[in-house]
Coordinates of C-alpha atoms and ligand atoms in Angstrom, one line a residue:
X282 CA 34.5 -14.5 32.0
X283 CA 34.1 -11.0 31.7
X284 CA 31.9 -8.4 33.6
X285 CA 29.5 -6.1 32.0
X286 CA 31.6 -2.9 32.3
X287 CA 34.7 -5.1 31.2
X288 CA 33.3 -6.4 27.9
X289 CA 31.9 -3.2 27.0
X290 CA 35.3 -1.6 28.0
X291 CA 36.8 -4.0 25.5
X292 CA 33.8 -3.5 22.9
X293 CA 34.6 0.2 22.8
X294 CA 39.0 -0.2 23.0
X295 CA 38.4 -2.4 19.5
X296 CA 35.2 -0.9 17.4
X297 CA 37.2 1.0 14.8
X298 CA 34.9 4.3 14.1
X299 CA 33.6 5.3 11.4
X300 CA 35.6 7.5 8.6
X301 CA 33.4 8.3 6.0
X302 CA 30.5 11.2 6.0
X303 CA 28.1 12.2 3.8
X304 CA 26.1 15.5 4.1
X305 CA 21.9 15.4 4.2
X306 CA 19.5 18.5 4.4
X307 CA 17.8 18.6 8.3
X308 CA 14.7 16.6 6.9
X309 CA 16.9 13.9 6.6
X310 CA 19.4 13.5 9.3
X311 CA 16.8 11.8 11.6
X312 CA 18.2 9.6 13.7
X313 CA 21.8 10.4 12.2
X314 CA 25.0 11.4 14.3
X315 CA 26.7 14.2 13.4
X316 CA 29.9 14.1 12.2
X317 CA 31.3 17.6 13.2
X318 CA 30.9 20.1 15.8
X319 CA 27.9 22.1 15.0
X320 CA 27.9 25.7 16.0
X321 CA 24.7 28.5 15.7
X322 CA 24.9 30.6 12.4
X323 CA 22.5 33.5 13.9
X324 CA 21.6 35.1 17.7
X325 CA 18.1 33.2 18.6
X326 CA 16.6 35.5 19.2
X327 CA 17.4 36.6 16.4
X328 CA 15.9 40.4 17.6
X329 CA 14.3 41.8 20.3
X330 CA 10.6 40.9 20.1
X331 CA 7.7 40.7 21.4
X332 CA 6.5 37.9 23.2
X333 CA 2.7 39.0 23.4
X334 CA 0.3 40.1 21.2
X335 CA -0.1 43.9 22.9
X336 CA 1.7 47.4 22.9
X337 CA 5.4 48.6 22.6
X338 CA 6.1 51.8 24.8
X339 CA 8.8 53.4 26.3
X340 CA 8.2 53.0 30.3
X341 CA 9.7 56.5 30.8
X342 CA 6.7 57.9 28.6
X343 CA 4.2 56.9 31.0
X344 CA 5.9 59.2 33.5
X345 CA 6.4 61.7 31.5
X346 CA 2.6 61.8 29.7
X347 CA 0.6 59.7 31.4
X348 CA -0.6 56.3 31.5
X349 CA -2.8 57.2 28.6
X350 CA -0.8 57.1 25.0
X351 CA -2.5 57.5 21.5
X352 CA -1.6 54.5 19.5
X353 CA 0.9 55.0 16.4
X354 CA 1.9 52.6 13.7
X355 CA 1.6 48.7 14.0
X356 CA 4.6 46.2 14.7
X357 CA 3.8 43.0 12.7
X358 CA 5.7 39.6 12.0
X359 CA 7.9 39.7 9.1
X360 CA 8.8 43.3 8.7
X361 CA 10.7 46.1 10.3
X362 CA 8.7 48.5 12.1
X363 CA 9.1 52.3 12.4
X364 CA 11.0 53.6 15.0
X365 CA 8.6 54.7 18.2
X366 CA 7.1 58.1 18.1
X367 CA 7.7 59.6 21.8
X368 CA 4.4 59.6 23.7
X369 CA 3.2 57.3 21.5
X370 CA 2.4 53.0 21.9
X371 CA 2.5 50.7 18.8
X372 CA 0.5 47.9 18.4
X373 CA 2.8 44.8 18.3
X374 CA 2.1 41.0 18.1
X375 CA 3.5 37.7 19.1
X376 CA 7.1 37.8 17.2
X377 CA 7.6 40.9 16.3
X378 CA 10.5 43.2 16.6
X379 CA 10.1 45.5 19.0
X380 CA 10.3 49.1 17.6
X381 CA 13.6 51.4 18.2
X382 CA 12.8 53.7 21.1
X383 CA 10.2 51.0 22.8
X384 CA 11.7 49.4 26.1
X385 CA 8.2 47.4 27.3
X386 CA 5.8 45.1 26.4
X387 CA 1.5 45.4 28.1
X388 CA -0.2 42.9 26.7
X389 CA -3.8 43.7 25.5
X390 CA -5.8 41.8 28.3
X391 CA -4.1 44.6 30.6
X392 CA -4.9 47.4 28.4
X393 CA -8.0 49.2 28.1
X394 CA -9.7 52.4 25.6
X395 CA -9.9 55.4 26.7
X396 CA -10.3 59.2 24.8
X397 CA -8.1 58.7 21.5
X398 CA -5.6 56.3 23.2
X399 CA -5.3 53.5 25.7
X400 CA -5.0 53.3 29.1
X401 CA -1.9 51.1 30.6
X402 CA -1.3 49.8 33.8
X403 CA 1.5 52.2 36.0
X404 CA 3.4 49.3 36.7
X405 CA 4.4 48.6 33.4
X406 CA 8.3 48.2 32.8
X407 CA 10.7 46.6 30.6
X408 CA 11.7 42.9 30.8
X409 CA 8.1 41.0 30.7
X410 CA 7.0 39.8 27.7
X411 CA 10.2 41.0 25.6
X412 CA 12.1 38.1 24.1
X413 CA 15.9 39.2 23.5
X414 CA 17.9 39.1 21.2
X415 CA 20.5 35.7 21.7
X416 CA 18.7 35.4 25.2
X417 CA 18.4 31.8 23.8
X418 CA 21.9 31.1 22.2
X419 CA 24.3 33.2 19.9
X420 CA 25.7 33.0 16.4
X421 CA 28.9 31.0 16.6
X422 CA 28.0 29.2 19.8
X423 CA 28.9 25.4 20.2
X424 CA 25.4 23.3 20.2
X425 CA 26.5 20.1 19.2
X426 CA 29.9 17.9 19.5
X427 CA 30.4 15.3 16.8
X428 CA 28.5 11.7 17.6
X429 CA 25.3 13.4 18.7
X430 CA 22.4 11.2 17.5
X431 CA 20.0 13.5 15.8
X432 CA 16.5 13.7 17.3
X433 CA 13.4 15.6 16.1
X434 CA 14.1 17.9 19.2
X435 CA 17.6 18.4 17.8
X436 CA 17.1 19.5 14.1
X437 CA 14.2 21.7 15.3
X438 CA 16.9 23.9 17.3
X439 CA 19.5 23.5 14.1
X440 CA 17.0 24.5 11.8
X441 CA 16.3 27.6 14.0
X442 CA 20.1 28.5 14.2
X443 CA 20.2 28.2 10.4
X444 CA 21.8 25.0 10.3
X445 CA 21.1 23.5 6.5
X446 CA 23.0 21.1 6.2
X447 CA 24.8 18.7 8.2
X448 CA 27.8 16.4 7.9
X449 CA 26.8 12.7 9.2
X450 CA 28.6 9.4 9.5
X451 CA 27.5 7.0 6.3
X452 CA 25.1 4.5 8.0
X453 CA 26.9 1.4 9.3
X454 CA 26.0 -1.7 6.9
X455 CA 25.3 -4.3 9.3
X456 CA 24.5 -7.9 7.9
X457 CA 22.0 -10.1 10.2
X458 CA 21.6 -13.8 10.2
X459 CA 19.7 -16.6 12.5
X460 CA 21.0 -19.6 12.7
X461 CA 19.3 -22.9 13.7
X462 CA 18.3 -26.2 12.0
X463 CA 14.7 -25.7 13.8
X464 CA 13.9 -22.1 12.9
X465 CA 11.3 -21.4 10.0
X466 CA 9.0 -18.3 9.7
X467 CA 5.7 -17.2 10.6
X468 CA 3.2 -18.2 7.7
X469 CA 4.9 -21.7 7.3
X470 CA 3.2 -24.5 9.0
X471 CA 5.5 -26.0 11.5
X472 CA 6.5 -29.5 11.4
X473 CA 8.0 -31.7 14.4
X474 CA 10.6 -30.2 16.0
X475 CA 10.8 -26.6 14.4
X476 CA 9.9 -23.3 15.9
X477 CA 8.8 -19.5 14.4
X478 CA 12.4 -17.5 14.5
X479 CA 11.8 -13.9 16.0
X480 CA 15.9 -12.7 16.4
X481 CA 16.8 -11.6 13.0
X482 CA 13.5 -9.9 13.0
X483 CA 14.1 -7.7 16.3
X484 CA 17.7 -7.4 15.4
X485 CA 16.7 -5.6 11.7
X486 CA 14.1 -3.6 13.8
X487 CA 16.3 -2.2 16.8
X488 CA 19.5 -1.6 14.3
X489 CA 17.2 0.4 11.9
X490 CA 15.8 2.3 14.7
X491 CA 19.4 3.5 15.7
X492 CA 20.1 4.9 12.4
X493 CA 22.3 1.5 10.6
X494 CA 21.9 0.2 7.1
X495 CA 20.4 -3.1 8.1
X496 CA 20.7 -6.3 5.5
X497 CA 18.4 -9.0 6.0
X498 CA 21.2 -12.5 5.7
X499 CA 17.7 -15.1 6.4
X500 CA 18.8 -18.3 8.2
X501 CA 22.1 -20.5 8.0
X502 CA 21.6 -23.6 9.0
X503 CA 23.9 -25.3 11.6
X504 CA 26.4 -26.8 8.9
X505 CA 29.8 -25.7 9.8
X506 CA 30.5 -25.2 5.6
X507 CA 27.3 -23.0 5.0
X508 CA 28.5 -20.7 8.6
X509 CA 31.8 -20.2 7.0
X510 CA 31.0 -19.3 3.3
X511 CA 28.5 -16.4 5.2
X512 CA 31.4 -15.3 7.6
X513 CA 33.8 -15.3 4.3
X514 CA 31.4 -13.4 2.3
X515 CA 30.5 -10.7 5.5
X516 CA 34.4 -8.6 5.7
X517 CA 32.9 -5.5 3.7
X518 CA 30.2 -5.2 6.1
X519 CA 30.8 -3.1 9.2
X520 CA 29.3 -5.3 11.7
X521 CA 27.9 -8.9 11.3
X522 CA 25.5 -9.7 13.9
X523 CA 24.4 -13.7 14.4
X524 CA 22.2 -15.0 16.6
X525 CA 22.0 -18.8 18.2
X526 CA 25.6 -21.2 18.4
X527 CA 27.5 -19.2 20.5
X528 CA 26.9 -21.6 22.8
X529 CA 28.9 -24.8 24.3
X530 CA 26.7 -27.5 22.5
X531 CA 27.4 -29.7 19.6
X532 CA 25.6 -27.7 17.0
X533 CA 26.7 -24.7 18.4
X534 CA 29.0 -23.6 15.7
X535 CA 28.8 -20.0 15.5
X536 CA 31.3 -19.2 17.7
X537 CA 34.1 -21.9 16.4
X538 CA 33.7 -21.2 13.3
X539 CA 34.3 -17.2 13.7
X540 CA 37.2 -18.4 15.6
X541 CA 38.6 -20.4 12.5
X542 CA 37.9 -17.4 10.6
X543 CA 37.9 -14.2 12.7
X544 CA 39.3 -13.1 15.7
X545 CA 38.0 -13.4 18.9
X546 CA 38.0 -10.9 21.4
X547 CA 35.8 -12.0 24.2
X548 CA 33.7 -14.8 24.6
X549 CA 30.9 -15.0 27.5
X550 CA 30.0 -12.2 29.9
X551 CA 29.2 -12.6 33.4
X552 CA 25.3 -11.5 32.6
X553 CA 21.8 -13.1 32.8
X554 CA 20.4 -13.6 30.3
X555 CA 23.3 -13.6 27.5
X556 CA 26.1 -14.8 29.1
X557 CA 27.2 -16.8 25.7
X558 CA 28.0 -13.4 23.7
X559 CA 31.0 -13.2 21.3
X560 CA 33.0 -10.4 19.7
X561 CA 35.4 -9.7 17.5
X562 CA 36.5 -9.2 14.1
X563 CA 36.9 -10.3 10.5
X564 CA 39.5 -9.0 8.3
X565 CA 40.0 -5.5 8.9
X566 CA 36.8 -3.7 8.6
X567 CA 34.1 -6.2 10.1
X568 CA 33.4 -6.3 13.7
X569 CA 31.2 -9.2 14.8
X570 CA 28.6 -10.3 17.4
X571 CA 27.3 -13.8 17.9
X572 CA 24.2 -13.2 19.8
X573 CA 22.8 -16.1 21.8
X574 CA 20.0 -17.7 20.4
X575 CA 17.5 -17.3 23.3
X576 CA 15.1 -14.8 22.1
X577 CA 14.9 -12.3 25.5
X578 CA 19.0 -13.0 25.9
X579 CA 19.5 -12.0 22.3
X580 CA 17.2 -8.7 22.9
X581 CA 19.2 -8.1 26.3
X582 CA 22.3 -8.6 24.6
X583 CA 21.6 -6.6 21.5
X584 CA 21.0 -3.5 24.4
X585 CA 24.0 -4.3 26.3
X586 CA 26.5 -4.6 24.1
X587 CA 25.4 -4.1 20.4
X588 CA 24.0 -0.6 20.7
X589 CA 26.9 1.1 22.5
X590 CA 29.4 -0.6 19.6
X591 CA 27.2 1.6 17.0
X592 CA 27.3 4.1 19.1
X593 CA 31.0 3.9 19.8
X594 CA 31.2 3.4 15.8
X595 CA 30.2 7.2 15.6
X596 CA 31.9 8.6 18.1
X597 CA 29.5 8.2 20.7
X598 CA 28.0 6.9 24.1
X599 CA 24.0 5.7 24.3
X600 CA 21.8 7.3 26.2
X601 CA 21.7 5.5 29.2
X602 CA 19.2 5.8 32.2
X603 CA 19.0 4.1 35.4
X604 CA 16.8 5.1 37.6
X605 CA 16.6 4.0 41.8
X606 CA 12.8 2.7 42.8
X607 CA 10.9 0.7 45.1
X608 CA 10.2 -3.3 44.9
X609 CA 6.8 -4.1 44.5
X610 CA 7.4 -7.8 45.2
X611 CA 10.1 -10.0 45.8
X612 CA 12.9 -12.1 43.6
X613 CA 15.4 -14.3 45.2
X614 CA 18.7 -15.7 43.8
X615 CA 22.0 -17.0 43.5
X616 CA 24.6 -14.2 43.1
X617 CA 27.1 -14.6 40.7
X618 CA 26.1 -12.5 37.7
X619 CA 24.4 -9.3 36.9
X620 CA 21.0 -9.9 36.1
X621 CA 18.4 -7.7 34.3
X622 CA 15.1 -9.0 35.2
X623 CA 12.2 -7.8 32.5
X624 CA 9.9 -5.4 35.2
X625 CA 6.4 -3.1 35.0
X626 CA 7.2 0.1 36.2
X627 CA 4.6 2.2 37.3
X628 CA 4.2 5.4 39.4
X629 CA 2.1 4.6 42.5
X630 CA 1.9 8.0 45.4
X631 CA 4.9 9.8 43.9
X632 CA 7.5 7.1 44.0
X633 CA 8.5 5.1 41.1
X634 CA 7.6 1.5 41.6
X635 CA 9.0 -1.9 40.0
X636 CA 7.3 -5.1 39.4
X637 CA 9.6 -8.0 38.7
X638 CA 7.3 -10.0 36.1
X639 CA 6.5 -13.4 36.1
X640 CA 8.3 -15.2 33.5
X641 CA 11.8 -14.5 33.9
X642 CA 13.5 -17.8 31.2
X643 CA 14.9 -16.5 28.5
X644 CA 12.5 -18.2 26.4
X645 CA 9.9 -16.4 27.8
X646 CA 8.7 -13.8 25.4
X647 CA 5.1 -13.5 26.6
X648 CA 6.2 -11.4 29.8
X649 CA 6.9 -8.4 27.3
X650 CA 3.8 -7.6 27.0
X651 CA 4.4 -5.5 29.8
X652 CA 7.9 -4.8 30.2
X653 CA 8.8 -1.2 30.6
X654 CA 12.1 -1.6 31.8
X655 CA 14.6 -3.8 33.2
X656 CA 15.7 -4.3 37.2
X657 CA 19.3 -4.5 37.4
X658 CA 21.0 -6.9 40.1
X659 CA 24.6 -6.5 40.6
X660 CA 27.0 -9.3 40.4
X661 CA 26.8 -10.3 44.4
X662 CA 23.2 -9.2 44.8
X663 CA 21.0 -12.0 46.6
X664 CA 17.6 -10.6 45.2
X665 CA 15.0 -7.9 46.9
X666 CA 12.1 -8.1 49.5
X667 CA 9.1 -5.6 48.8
X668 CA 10.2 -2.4 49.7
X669 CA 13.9 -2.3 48.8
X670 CA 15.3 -0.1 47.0
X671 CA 16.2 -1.4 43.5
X672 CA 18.1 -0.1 40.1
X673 CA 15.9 0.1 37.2
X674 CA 16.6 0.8 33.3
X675 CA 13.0 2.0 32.0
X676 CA 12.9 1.3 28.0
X677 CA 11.4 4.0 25.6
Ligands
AMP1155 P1 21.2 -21.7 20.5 O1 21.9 -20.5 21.1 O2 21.4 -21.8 19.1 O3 21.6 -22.9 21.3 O4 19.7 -21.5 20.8 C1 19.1 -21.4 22.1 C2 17.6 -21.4 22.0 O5 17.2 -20.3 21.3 C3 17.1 -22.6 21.4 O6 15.9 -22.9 22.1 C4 16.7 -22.1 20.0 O7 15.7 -22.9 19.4 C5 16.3 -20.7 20.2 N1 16.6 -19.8 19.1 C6 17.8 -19.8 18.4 N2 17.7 -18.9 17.4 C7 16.5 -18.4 17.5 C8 15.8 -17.4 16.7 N3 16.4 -16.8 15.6 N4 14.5 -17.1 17.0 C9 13.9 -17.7 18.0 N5 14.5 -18.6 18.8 C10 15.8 -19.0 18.5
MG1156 MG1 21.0 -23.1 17.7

């Protein structure tokens, strides 16, 4: 059986990236990873400006004729203004280029009337309150490599470079499909024996929210003949995600049958929950996952292993956090495999704390409700008394 790191080792040795790109305007490369390096077309800054509404001066001037000037001309957003007049201030506001000849920013609060000018403070002088030209970044400077997952925050700063458009990787298809004889769906009444299916539902959800073209396959029952004819029909997908019969029961067919038909690269990871996780491919373009069944070991595993394979499809690596923090109560077990235990984290005095919830099977769904993040045991890790120190993954 594998360990974590060695089945996602192996996840990211086989995921064959993606080749094909398309090119979107900013407003819609959300969530999309770039495909090429993306460099700055202009200084930001691009001028020297002013970062106050106020007065441009030349500091020297207030040596030279006093600390009160007559007020010339008018710097506004938008236009170029006139170069300074010599003895003179101009009246400037928030993002506005500071005039030829002016060196210093006072902004009005400091400034007062007096006679036919305004009176500024002696110990004006250049630096405060002007913005730079390329202070920020400059024209031709590297801000992003190719595989960087777009964010709001991201396209904001492109758009400001003068980024328009942007080469992205073509959205992954990826087909999903349950697979149980008991599963039916909310609305239906259920009869003896059958339960409300949640895993195709959380696996559309989370694979949307990363930025894949997500096709809804419904529920295959556990018939070895209908599990084939949806692995034959699935090779011009990019990924085929199952959940249930990965398993070593009877009617857990999954797994065999993408062994008849695909080709297996791992089977079972020493984790908890999830440990019956396959991967692997069919024909040349499809790579698979058979998730297990249990609704909080398929979420787990869809985090673990899943996500980094898109991410590895474009040329990337999640974002991953972990964080150290203190036990707020205790959990004892038998070591053997990592574990990620669903936890509250909270802030309590300045220290980040972590409750290991009630609930732990990986049936359980009700504990999250409030799962924030997870605590992560390693392999030979016993458990934790309140107190110890603990790593925790918080979820956004
Ligand atoms: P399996 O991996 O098929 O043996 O399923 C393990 C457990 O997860 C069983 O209790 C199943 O009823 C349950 N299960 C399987 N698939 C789903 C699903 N899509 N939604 C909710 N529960 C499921
Ligand atoms: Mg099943």
């Amino acid at each position: 059986m594998l360990s974590l790191a060695e089945a996602q080792a192996a996840i990211r040795a086989r995921i064959q990236p993606a080749t094909r790109t398309e090119v979107l305007a900013l407003a819609r490369a959300h969530g999309r990873y770039a495909a090429v390096v993306l460099h700055a077309c202009v200084d930001n800054p691009a001028f020297d400006n002013s970062a106050m509404d106020g007065y441009a001066l030349n500091s020297r001037d207030l040596i030279t004729y006093g600390l009160v000037l007559p007020v010339t001309g008018e710097s506004s957003c938008g236009s170029a203004p006139q170069t300074l007049t010599p003895g003179t201030a101009m009246r400037i506001f928030t993002g506005a280029p500071l005039p030829a000849g002016a060196d210093t920013i006072v902004m009005q609060e400091d400034v007062v009337h007096e006679g036919g000018g305004m009176r500024f403070p002696a110990e004006a002088t250049p630096g405060p309150h002007v913005r730079r030209r390329g202070e920020d970044f400059r024209a031709g400077e590297l801000l992003y490599e190719p595989g960087r997952r777009l964010s709001a925050y991201d396209l904001a700063l492109l758009s400001t470079a003068g980024v328009a458009q942007i080469p992205v990787a073509v959205r992954p298809r990826v087909l999903v499909v349950a697979t149980g004889d008991e599963l039916v769906a909310p609305g239906q009444e259920l009869k003896p024996g059958q339960i409300y299916e949640s895993n195709r539902l959380s696996t559309l959800l989370q694979l949307e929210a990363l930025g894949a073209d997500a096709v809804d396959g419904g529920t295959v029952r556990d018939d070895p003949a209908a599990l084939r004819a949806l692995l034959k029909s699935a090779g011009d997908y990019d990924f085929i995600i199952t959940s249930g019969g990965a398993s070593v029961g009877d009617h857990d067919l999954v797994k065999q049958v993408f062994a008849e038909i695909g080709e297996i690269s791992f089977w079972k990871a020493k984790i908890k929950p999830g440990k019956p996780v396959a991967f692997g491919r069919i024909g040349q373009r499809a790579h698979f996952f058979a998730l297990p069944g249990n609704p909080v070991s398929s979420l787990v595993t869809f985090k673990l292993f899943v996500e980094p394979a898109l991410y590895a499809w474009h040329h990337s690596k999640p974002p991953v956090l972990e964080l150290p923090a203190i036990a707020a109560n205790s959990f004892q077990r038998q070591p053997g495999r990592m574990e990620f235990l669903r936890a509250r984290l909270y802030s309590e005095h300045g220290e980040l704390k972590a409750e290991c919830l009630k609930g732990q099977g990986s049936h359980m769904l009700g504990t999250l409700r409030h799962t924030n993040g997870f605590i992560r045991l390693d392999e030979d890790d016993d458990g934790f008394a309140p107190g110890a120190r603990v790593t925790v993954l918080p979820l956004f």
